[in-house]
Coordinates of C-alpha atoms and ligand atoms in Angstrom, one line a residue:
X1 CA -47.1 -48.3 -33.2
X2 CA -48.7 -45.8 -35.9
X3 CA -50.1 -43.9 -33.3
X4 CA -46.7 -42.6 -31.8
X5 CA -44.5 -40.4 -33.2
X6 CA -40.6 -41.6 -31.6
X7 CA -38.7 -38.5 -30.9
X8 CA -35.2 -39.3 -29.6
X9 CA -31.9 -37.1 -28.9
X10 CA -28.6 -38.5 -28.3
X11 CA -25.8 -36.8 -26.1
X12 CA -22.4 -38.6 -27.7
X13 CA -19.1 -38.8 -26.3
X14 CA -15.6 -38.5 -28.4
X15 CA -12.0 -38.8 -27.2
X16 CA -9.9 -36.8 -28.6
X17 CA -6.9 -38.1 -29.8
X18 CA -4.4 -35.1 -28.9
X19 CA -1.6 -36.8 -27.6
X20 CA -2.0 -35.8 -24.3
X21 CA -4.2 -35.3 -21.7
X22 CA -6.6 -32.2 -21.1
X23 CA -5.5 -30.4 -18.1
X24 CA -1.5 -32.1 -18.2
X25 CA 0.8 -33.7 -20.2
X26 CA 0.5 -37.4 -19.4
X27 CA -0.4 -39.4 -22.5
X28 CA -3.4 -41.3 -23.2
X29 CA -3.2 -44.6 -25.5
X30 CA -6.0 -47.4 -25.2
X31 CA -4.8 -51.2 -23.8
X32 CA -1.9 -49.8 -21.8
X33 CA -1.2 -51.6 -18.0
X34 CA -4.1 -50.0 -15.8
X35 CA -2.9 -46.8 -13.3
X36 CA 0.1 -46.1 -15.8
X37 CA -0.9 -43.4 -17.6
X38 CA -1.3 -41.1 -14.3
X39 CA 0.3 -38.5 -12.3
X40 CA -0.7 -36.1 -9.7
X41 CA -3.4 -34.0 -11.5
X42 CA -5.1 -37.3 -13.2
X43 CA -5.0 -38.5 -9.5
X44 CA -6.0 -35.2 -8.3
X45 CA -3.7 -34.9 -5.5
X46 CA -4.2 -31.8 -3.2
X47 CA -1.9 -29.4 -4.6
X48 CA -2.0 -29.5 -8.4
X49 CA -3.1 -27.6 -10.5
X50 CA -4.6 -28.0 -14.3
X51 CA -2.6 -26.8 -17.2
X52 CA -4.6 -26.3 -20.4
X53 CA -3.7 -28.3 -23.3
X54 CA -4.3 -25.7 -26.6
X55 CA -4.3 -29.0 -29.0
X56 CA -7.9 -29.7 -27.4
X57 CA -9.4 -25.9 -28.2
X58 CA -7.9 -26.5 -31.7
X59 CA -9.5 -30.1 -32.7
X60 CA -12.9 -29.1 -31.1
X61 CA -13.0 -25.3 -33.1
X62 CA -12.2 -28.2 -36.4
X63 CA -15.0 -30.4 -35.4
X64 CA -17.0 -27.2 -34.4
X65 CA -16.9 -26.3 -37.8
X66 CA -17.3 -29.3 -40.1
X67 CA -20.9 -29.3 -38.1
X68 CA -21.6 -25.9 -38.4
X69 CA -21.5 -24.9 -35.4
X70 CA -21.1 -21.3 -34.1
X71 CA -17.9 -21.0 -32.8
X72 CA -18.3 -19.2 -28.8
X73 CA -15.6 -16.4 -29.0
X74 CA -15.4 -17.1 -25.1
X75 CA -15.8 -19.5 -23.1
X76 CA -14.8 -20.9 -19.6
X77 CA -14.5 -24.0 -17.4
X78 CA -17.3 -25.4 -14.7
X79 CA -16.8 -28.0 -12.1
X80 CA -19.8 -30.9 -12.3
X81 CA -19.4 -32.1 -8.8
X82 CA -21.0 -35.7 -8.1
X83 CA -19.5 -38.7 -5.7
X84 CA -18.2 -41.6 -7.1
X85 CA -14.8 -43.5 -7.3
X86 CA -14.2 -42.8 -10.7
X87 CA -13.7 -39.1 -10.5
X88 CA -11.0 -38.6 -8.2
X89 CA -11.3 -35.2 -7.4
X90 CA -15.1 -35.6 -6.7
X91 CA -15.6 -33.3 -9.8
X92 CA -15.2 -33.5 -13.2
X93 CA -14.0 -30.3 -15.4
X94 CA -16.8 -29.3 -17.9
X95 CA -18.6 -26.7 -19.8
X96 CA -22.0 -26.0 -18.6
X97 CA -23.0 -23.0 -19.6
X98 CA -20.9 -21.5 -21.9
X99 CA -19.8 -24.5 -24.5
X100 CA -17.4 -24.0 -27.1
X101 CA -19.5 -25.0 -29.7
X102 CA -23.1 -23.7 -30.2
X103 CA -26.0 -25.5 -32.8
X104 CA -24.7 -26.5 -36.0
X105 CA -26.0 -30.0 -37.8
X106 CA -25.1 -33.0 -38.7
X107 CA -25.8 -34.4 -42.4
X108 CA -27.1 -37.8 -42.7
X109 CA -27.1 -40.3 -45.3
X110 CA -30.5 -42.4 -45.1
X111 CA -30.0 -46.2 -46.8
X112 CA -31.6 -45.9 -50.5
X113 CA -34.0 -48.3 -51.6
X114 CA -31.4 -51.0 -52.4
X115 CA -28.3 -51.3 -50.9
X116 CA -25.3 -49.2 -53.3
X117 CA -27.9 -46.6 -54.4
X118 CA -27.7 -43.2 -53.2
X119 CA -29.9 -42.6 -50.1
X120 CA -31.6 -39.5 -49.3
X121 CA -30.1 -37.0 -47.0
X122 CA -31.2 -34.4 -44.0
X123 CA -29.6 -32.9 -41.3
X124 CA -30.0 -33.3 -37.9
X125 CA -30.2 -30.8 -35.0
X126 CA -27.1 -30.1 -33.1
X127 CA -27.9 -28.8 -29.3
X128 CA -23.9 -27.8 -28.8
X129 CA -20.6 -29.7 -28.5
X130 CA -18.8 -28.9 -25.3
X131 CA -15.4 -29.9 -24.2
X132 CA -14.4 -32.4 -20.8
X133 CA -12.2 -34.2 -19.4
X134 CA -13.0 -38.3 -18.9
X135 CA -12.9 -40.7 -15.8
X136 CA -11.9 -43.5 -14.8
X137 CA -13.1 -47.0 -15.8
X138 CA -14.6 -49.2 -13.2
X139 CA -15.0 -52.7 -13.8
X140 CA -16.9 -55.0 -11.2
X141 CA -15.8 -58.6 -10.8
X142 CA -18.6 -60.0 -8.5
X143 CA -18.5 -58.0 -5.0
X144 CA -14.9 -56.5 -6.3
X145 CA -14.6 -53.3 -8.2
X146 CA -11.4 -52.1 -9.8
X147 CA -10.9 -48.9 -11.3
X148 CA -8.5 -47.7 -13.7
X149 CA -7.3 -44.0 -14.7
X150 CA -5.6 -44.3 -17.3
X151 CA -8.4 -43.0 -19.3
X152 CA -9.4 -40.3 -16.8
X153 CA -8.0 -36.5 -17.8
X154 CA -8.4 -37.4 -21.6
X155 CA -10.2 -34.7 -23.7
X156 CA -13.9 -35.8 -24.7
X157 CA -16.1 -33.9 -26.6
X158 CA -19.8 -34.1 -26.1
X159 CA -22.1 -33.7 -29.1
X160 CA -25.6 -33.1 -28.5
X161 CA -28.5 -33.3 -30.6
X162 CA -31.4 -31.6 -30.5
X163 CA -34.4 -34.2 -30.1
X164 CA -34.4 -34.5 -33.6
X165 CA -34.6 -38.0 -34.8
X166 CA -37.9 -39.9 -34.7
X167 CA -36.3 -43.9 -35.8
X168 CA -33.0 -46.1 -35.1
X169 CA -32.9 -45.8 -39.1
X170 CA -31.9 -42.5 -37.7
X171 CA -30.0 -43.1 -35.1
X172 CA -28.0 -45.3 -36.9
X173 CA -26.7 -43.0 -40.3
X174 CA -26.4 -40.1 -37.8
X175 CA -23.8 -42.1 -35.6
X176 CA -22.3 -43.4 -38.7
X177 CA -22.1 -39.8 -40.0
X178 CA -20.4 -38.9 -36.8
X179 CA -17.7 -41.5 -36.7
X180 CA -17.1 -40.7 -40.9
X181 CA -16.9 -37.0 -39.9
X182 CA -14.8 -36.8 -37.6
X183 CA -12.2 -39.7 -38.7
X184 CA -12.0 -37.8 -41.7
X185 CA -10.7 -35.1 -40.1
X186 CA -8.4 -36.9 -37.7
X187 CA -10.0 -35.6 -34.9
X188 CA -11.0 -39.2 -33.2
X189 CA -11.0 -42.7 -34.3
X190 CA -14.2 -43.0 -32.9
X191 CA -13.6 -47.1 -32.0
X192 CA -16.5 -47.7 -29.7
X193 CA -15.2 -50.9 -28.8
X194 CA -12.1 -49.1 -27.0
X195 CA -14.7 -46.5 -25.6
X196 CA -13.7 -43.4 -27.9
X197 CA -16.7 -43.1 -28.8
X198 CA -20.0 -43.6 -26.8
X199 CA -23.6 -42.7 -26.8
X200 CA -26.2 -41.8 -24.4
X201 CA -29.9 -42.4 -25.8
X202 CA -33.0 -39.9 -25.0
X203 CA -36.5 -41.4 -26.2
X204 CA -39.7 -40.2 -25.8
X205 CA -43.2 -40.8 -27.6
X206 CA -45.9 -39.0 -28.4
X207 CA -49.2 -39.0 -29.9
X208 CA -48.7 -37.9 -33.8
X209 CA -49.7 -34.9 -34.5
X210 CA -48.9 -33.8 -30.7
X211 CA -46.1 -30.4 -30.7
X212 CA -45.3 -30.7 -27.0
X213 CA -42.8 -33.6 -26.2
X214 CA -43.4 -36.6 -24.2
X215 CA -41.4 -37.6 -21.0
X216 CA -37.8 -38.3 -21.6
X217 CA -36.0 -41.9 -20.7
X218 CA -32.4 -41.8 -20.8
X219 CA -30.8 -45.4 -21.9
X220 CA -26.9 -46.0 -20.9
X221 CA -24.6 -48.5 -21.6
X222 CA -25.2 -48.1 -25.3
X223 CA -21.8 -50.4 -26.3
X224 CA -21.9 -50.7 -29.7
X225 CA -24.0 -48.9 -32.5
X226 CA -26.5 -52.3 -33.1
X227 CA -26.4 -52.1 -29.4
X228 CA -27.7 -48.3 -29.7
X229 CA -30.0 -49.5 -32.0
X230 CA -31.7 -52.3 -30.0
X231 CA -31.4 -50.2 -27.3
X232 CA -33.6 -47.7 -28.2
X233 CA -36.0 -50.5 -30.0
X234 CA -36.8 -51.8 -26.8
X235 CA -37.5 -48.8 -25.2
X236 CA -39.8 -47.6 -28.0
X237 CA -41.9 -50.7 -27.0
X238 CA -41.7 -50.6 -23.7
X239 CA -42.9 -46.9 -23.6
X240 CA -45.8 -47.9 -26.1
X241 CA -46.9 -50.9 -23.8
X242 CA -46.9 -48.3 -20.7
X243 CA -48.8 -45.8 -22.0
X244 CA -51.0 -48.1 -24.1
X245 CA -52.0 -50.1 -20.8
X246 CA -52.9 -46.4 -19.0
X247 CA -49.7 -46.2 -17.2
X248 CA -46.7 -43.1 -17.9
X249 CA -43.7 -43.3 -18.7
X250 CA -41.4 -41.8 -15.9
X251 CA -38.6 -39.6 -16.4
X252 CA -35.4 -41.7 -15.5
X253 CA -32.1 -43.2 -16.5
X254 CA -32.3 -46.6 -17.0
X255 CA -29.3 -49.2 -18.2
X256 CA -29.0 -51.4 -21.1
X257 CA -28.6 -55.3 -20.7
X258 CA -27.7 -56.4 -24.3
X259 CA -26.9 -59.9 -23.4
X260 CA -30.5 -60.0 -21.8
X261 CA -32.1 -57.7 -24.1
X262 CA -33.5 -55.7 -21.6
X263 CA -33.0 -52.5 -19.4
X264 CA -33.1 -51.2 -15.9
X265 CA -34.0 -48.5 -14.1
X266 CA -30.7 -46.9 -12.8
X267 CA -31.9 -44.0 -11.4
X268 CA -34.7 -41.7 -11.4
X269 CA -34.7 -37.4 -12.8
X270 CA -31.5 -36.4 -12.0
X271 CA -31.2 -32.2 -12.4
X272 CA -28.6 -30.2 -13.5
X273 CA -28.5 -28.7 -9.8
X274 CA -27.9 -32.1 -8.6
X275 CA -24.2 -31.8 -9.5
X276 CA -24.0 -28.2 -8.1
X277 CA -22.0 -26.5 -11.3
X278 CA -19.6 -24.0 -10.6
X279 CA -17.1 -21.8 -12.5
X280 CA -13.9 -24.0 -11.8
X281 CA -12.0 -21.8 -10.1
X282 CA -8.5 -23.1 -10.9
X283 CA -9.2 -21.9 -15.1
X284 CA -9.1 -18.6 -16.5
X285 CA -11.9 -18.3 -19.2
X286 CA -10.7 -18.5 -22.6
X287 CA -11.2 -16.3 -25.3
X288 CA -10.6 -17.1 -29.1
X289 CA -9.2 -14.7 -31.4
X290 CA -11.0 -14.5 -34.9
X291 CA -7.5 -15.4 -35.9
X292 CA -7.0 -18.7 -34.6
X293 CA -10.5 -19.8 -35.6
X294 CA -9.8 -18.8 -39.3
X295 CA -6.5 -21.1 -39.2
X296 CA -8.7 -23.9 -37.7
X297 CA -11.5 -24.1 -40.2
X298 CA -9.4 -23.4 -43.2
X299 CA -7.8 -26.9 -41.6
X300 CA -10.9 -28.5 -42.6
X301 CA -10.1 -30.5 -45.7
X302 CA -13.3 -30.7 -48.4
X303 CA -15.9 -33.4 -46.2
X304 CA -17.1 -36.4 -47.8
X305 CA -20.5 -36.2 -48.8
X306 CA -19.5 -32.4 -50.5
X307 CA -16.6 -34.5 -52.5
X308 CA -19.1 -37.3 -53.5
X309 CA -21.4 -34.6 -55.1
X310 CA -18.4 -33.2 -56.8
X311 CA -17.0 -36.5 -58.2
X312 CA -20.1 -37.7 -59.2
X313 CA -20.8 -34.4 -61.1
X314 CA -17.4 -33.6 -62.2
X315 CA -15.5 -37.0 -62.7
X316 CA -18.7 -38.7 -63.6
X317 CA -18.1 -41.6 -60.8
X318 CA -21.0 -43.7 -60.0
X319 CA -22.4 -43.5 -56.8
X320 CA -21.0 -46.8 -55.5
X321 CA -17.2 -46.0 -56.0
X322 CA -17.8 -42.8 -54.6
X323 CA -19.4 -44.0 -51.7
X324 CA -15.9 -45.8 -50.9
X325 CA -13.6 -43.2 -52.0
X326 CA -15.0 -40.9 -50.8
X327 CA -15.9 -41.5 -47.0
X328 CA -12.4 -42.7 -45.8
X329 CA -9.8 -40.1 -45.7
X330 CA -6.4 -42.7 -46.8
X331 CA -8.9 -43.7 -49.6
X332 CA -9.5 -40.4 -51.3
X333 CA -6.2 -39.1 -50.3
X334 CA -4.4 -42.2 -52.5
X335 CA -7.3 -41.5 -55.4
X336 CA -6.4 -37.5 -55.3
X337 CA -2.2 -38.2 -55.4
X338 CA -3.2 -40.9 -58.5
X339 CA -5.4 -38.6 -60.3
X340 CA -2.6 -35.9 -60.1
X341 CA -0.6 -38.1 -61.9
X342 CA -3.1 -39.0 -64.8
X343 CA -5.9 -37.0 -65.0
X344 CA -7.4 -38.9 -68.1
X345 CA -9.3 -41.6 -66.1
X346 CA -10.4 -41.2 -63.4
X347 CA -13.3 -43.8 -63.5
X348 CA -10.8 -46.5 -63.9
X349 CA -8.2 -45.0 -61.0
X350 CA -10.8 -45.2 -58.7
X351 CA -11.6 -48.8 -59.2
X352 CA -8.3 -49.9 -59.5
X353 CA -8.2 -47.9 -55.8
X354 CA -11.5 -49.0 -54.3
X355 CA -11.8 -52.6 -55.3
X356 CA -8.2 -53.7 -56.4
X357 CA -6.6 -52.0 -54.2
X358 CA -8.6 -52.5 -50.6
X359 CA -9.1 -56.1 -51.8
X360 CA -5.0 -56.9 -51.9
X361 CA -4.6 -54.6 -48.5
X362 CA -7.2 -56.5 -46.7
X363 CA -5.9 -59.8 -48.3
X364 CA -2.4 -59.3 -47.1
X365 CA -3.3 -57.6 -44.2
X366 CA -1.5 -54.2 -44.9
X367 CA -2.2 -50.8 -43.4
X368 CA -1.9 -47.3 -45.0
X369 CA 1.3 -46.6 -43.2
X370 CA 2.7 -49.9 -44.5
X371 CA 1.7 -50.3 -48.6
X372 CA 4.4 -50.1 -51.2
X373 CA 2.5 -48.7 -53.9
X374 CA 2.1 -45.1 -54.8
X375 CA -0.7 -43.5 -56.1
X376 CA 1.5 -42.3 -59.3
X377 CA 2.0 -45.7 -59.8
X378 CA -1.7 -47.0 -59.9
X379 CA -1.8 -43.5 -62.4
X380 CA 0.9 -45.1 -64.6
X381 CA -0.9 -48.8 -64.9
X382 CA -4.1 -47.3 -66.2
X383 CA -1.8 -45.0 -68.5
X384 CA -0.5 -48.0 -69.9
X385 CA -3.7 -49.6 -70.3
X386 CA -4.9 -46.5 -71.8
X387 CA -2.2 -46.5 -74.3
X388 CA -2.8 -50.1 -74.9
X389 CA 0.7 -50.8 -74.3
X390 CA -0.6 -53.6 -71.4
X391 CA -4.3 -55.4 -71.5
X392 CA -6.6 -55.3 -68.9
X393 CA -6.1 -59.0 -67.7
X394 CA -2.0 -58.3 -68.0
X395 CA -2.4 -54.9 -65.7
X396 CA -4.0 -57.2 -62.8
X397 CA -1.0 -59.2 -62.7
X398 CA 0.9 -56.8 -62.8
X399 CA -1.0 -55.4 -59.8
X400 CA -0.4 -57.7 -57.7
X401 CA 3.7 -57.8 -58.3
X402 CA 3.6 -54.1 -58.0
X403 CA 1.6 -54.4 -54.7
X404 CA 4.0 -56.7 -53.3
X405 CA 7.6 -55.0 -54.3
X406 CA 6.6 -51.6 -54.8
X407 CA 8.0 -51.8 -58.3
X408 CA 6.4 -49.5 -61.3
X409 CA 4.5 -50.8 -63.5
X410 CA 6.5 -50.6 -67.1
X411 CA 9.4 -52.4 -65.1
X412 CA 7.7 -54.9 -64.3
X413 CA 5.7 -55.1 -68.0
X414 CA 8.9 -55.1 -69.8
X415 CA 10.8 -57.6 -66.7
X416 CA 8.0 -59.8 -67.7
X417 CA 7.2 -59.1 -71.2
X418 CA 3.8 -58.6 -71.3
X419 CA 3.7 -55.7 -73.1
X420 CA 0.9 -56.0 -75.9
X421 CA 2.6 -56.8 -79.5
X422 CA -0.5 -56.8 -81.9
X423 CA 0.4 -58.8 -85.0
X424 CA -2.2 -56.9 -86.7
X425 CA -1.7 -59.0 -90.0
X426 CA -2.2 -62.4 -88.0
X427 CA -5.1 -61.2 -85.5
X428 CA -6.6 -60.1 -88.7
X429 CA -6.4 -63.6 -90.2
X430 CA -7.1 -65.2 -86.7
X431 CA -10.6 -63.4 -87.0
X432 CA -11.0 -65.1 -90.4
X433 CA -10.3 -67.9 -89.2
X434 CA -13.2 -67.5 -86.3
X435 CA -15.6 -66.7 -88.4
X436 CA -15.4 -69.4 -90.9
X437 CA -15.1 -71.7 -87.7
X438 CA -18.5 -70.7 -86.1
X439 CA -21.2 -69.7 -88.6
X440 CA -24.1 -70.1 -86.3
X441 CA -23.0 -67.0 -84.5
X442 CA -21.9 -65.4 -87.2
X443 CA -25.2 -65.7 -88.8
X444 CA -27.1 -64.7 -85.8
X445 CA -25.3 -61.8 -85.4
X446 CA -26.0 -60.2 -89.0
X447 CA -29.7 -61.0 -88.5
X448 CA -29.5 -58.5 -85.2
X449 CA -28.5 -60.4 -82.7
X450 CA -25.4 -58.2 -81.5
X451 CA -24.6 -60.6 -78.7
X452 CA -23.8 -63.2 -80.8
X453 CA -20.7 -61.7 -81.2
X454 CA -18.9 -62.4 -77.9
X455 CA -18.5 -66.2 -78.5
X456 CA -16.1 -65.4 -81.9
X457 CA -14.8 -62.7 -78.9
X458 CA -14.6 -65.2 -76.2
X459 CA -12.4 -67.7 -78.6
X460 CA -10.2 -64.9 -80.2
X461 CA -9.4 -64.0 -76.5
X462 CA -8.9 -67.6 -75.4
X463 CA -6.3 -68.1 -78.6
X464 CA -4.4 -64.6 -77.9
X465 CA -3.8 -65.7 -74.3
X466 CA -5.5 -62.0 -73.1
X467 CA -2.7 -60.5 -74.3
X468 CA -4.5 -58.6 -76.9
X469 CA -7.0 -55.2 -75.6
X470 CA -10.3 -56.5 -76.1
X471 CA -11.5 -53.1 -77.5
X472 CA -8.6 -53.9 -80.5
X473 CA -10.7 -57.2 -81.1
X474 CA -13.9 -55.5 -81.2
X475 CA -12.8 -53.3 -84.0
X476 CA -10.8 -55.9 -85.9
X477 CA -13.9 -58.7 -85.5
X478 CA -16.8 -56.2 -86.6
X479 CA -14.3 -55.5 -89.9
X480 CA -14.1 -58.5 -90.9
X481 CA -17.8 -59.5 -90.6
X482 CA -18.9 -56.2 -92.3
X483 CA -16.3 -56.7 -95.0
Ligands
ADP501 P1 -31.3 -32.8 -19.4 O1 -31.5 -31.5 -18.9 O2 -32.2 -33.9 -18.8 O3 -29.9 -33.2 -19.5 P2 -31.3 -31.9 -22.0 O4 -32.4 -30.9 -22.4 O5 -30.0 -31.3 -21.7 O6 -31.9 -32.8 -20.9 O7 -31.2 -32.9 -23.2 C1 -30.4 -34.0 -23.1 C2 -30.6 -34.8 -24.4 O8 -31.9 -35.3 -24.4 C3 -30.4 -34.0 -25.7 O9 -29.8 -34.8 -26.6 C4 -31.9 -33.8 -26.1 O10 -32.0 -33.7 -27.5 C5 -32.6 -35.0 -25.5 N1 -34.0 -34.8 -25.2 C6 -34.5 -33.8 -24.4 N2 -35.8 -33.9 -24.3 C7 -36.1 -35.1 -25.0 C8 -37.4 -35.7 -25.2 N3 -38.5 -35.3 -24.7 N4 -37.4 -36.9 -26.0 C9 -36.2 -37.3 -26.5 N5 -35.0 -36.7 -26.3 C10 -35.0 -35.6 -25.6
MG502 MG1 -28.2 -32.0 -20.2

């Protein structure tokens, strides 16, 4: 194995999610009745004609650019022409030479050394991202095959890497990257269990220390990212055992079997002149003005891992809470509206936001669109635990009322009456009392031990019901023992 440098590049597949089709306006949603989301140019009937749909150009210039990609200031349409029932036209519309989207890279997170610890970063290679339309779906039932098309005509982006990635470790943050990218900008939701997203896997090996590269095998039916993963695990093995046993590896496209663990061949080198590209003839080119590109990246909200950096310098987050605020667009949204509101804490907004708050959602099973609480509202609980009007045990109750009517916080601390009323007289005496109750501690602790002070804590808490701020104890405790 330490012999063979794994070099592997992988060609993935987006849908869009414009809300309609490339070249018409028929909609495209997944799980719909098969054959309804058709008409004559998803068909292809003689006669029709494509229509460009602009909301495609836009999302793909926004993906373009969160990857750094030069933007083409022209570009054009080719037919790739190959038989098979799920292109109904016998073509599908393209870019082959002229993508809209040239180089560029995408940033990867590599696992730390434990889990919750920030891993190291690197970019990979990005070949181009080019814009197509999709095909039908073929499923085979025994010696039937059905086909739908509901899928066919959507816009797909294809983003290709350079062969830049040498282990699934790899493979597996750049896809991950991927899918966080371009979520975050709404551009897909990347669900590769309804198909909008899939991947195509090139590995080769070659002796380390070799610069040329070694003979390509292209792996298909890639159907989940572990399945990418074993995928390509098995093919790194079975390229090793080939060439360790004298044989070579031959260029071809061979298809995944992840129930049996195992691939096969599918087909041997298949060129680029095997699907005889030509300018499609029914497009005009289309040129981008400097303009409309300009709108499109200023579109780009600040990307996640540049936030993370930012919060972890400025806001003085750790790591983990970033790493959940941060990388989910309705997350750091919700934190940004709540920090508006109070700007004083935001340590303590953004657990409330990624613990408290994903915990209840997932409980009760409520999405974004669906929660009753407001950001400014989460703000306000932390004010008031801030101001030591309500205690931190008090404020998760209150949580979870809030969370469920939608009500603010101080309504529901003064509806309830939990707002904090120190007797300071009687939590003074209550301390006292503690201390004459439990010397052992209290002789442990002025000898050094400073820990000994959380069971006169723990019983001061127990007696005030949680009511009082522990911080308040603290102060009051360490008074009364140093008096
Ligand atoms: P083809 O002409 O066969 O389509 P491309 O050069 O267009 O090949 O590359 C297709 C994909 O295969 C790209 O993602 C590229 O990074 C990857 N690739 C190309 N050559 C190799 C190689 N020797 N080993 C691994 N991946 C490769
Ligand atoms: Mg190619």
């Amino acid at each position: 194995m330490d012999k063979y440098e794994v070099v592997i590049g992988l060609e993935v597949h987006v849908q869009l999610n414009t809300t309609t089709k490339l070249f018409t306006q028929v909609p495209y949603r997944y799980g719909e009745e098969p054959n309804t989301l058709v008409d004559e140019v998803v068909l292809g009937l003689p006669g029709t004609l494509p229509v460009l749909n602009k909301a495609a150009i836009l999302k793909t210039v926004q993906v373009g650019s969160v990857f750094g990609c030069k933007i083409a200031r022209k570009c054009k349409w080719d037919r790739k022409n190959y038989f098979y029932p799920d292109a109904p036209k016998n073509y599908q519309i393209s870019q082959y030479d002229q993508p809209l989207c040239v180089g560029g890279f995408v940033e990867i997170e590599l696992e730390g050394p434990a889990r919750n610890i920030q891993g190291q970063h690197r970019k990979v290679a990005l070949n181009r991202i080019h814009l197509e339309e999709d095909v039908g779906k073929l499923t085979h039932f025994g010696d039937e095959s059905w086909i739908d098309f509901n899928r066919a005509g959507t816009p797909l982006i294809e983003i290709v890497s350079e062969p830049d990635m040498h282990s699934t470790t790899e493979v597996f943050a750049y896809l991950k990257s991927l899918e966080m990218h371009l979520k975050f900008i709404g551009a897909s939701n990347c669900d590769m269990e309804k198909g909008q997203m899939r991947c195509d896997a090139n590995v080769s090996i070659r002796p380390i220390g070799a610069t040329q590269l070694g003979t390509k095998v292209e792996l298909k039916n890639l159907n989940s990212i572990s399945g990418v993963c074993n995928g390509i695990e098995h093919e790194i093995r079975r390229q090793i055992a080939l060439v360790e046993s004298g044989d070579k590896v031959v260029q071809e496209t061979r298809r995944w079997d992840a129930d049996k663990g195992e691939s096969f061949t599918m087909r041997s080198k298949e060129d680029a002149h095997d699907y005889r590209y030509f300018t499609d003839p029914d497009l005009c080119p289309i040129s981008l003005s400097e303009s409309m590109i300009e709108e499109q990246v200023k579109k780009v909200p600040e990307l996640p891992f540049a936030k993370q950096e930012r919060y972890m310098k400025e806001l003085r987050l750790p790591y983990t809470v970033t790493s959940v605020v941060c990388y989910d667009r309705n997350l750091s949204d919700y934190f940004e509206s709540a920090l508006q509101a109070y700007s004083k804490n935001p340590i303590a907004i953004a657990n409330w936001v990624a613990n408290d708050l994903l915990r209840e959602m997932a409980d009760k099973n409520t999405g974004w669109s669906a929660l009753s609480i407001k950001p400014a509202q989460i703000a306000e609980l932390v004010q008031l635990i801030d101001e030591q009007i309500l205690s931190k045990q008090s404020a998760k109750k209150v949580f979870t009322d809030m969370f469920a009517t939608g009500k603010n916080p101080r309504q529901i601390v003064q509806e309830k009456g939990l707002e904090i009323k120190v007797d300071l007289q009687a939590l003074k005496k209550l301390c006292e009392e503690v201390i004459v109750a439990f010397p052992k501690p209290v002789a442990e602790f002025r000898a050094g031990k400073e820990k000994a002070i959380n069971v006169l804590k723990g019983q001061i808490m127990r007696q005030t019901q949680g009511k009082v701020p522990v911080n308040m104890i603290d102060k009051l405790l360490l008074e009364c023992l140093n008096a």
